[in-house]
Amino acid sequence: KLLEDEDGITLLRATDALFKLGEDSDAVVNKLLALIGDEDSMMRFAAELALVKLGKNLDTVVEKLLKLLGDENSKVRDSAADALVKLA
């Protein structure tokens, strides 16, 4: 439920807690990937940071971020690229 919060700090804390609990499910990853395109730059940044943290353990995060590089929305492409650079 905290992943639905509109505050970037809450999102970061929620994903950090889920990560510590070993919850890196597809649902969490998909929610974060959806937030990469959020209008709020703080939400995009928070999602990006969370994906970077999860991406160190999930090859699927990298694969999905690579696909987002072809998105029609430039904000999505930029955030995906930033996340991939941080994972490198």
C-alpha positions as MATLAB code, in Angstrom:
seq = 'KLLEDEDGITLLRATDALFKLGEDSDAVVNKLLALIGDEDSMMRFAAELALVKLGKNLDTVVEKLLKLLGDENSKVRDSAADALVKLA';
ca = [
       0.000    0.000    0.000;
       2.885    2.383    0.686;
       3.999    1.900   -2.911;
       0.824    3.785   -3.858;
       1.824    6.827   -1.774;
       2.416   10.007   -3.750;
       5.426   11.051   -1.685;
       8.840   10.092   -3.069;
      10.399    9.714    0.388;
       7.650    7.311    1.461;
       8.177    5.342   -1.752;
      11.908    5.081   -1.066;
      11.310    3.905    2.493;
       8.687    1.380    1.397;
      10.876   -0.121   -1.313;
      13.843   -0.223    1.055;
      11.751   -2.120    3.617;
      10.487   -4.543    0.964;
      14.033   -5.051   -0.286;
      15.273   -5.844    3.227;
      12.448   -8.352    3.615;
      13.501  -10.019    0.393;
      10.395   -8.837   -1.442;
      11.635   -8.057   -4.927;
       8.618   -9.501   -6.701;
       7.424   -8.669  -10.176;
       4.615   -6.591   -8.668;
       7.091   -4.324   -6.870;
       9.334   -4.033   -9.933;
       6.380   -3.327  -12.240;
       5.063   -0.615   -9.916;
       8.475    1.057   -9.846;
       8.821    0.799  -13.623;
       5.437    2.483  -14.005;
       6.587    5.320  -11.740;
       9.574    5.986  -14.015;
       7.092    7.900  -16.180;
       5.467    9.874  -13.352;
       4.959   13.607  -13.867;
       6.541   14.339  -10.470;
      10.333   14.407  -10.772;
      10.714   13.285   -7.129;
       8.641   10.178   -7.849;
      10.715    9.414  -10.955;
      13.899    9.859   -8.935;
      12.622    7.673   -6.087;
      11.556    4.940   -8.506;
      14.899    5.151  -10.268;
      16.833    4.782   -7.009;
      14.683    1.855   -5.911;
      15.122    0.117   -9.264;
      18.875    0.616   -9.058;
      18.869   -1.030   -5.638;
      16.731   -3.927   -6.855;
      18.571   -4.125  -10.158;
      21.739   -5.251   -8.480;
      19.893   -8.494   -7.748;
      17.468   -8.794  -10.641;
      18.455   -9.264  -14.252;
      14.840   -8.632  -15.192;
      15.097   -5.039  -13.908;
      17.937   -4.368  -16.339;
      16.021   -6.019  -19.183;
      12.923   -3.931  -18.483;
      14.935   -0.718  -18.170;
      16.562   -1.459  -21.532;
      13.109   -1.779  -23.102;
      12.104    1.584  -21.613;
      14.905    3.257  -23.577;
      12.565    3.012  -26.574;
       9.586    4.601  -24.820;
       7.869    7.516  -26.571;
       8.047    9.651  -23.395;
      11.426   11.392  -23.057;
      11.117   11.492  -19.244;
      10.769    7.707  -19.180;
      13.761    7.275  -21.510;
      15.893    9.673  -19.430;
      15.046    7.999  -16.118;
      15.645    4.531  -17.538;
      19.005    5.642  -18.938;
      19.994    7.210  -15.612;
      19.109    4.013  -13.769;
      21.085    1.883  -16.215;
      24.138    4.130  -15.873;
      23.964    3.795  -12.086;
      23.755    0.016  -12.409;
      26.850   -0.172  -14.603;
];
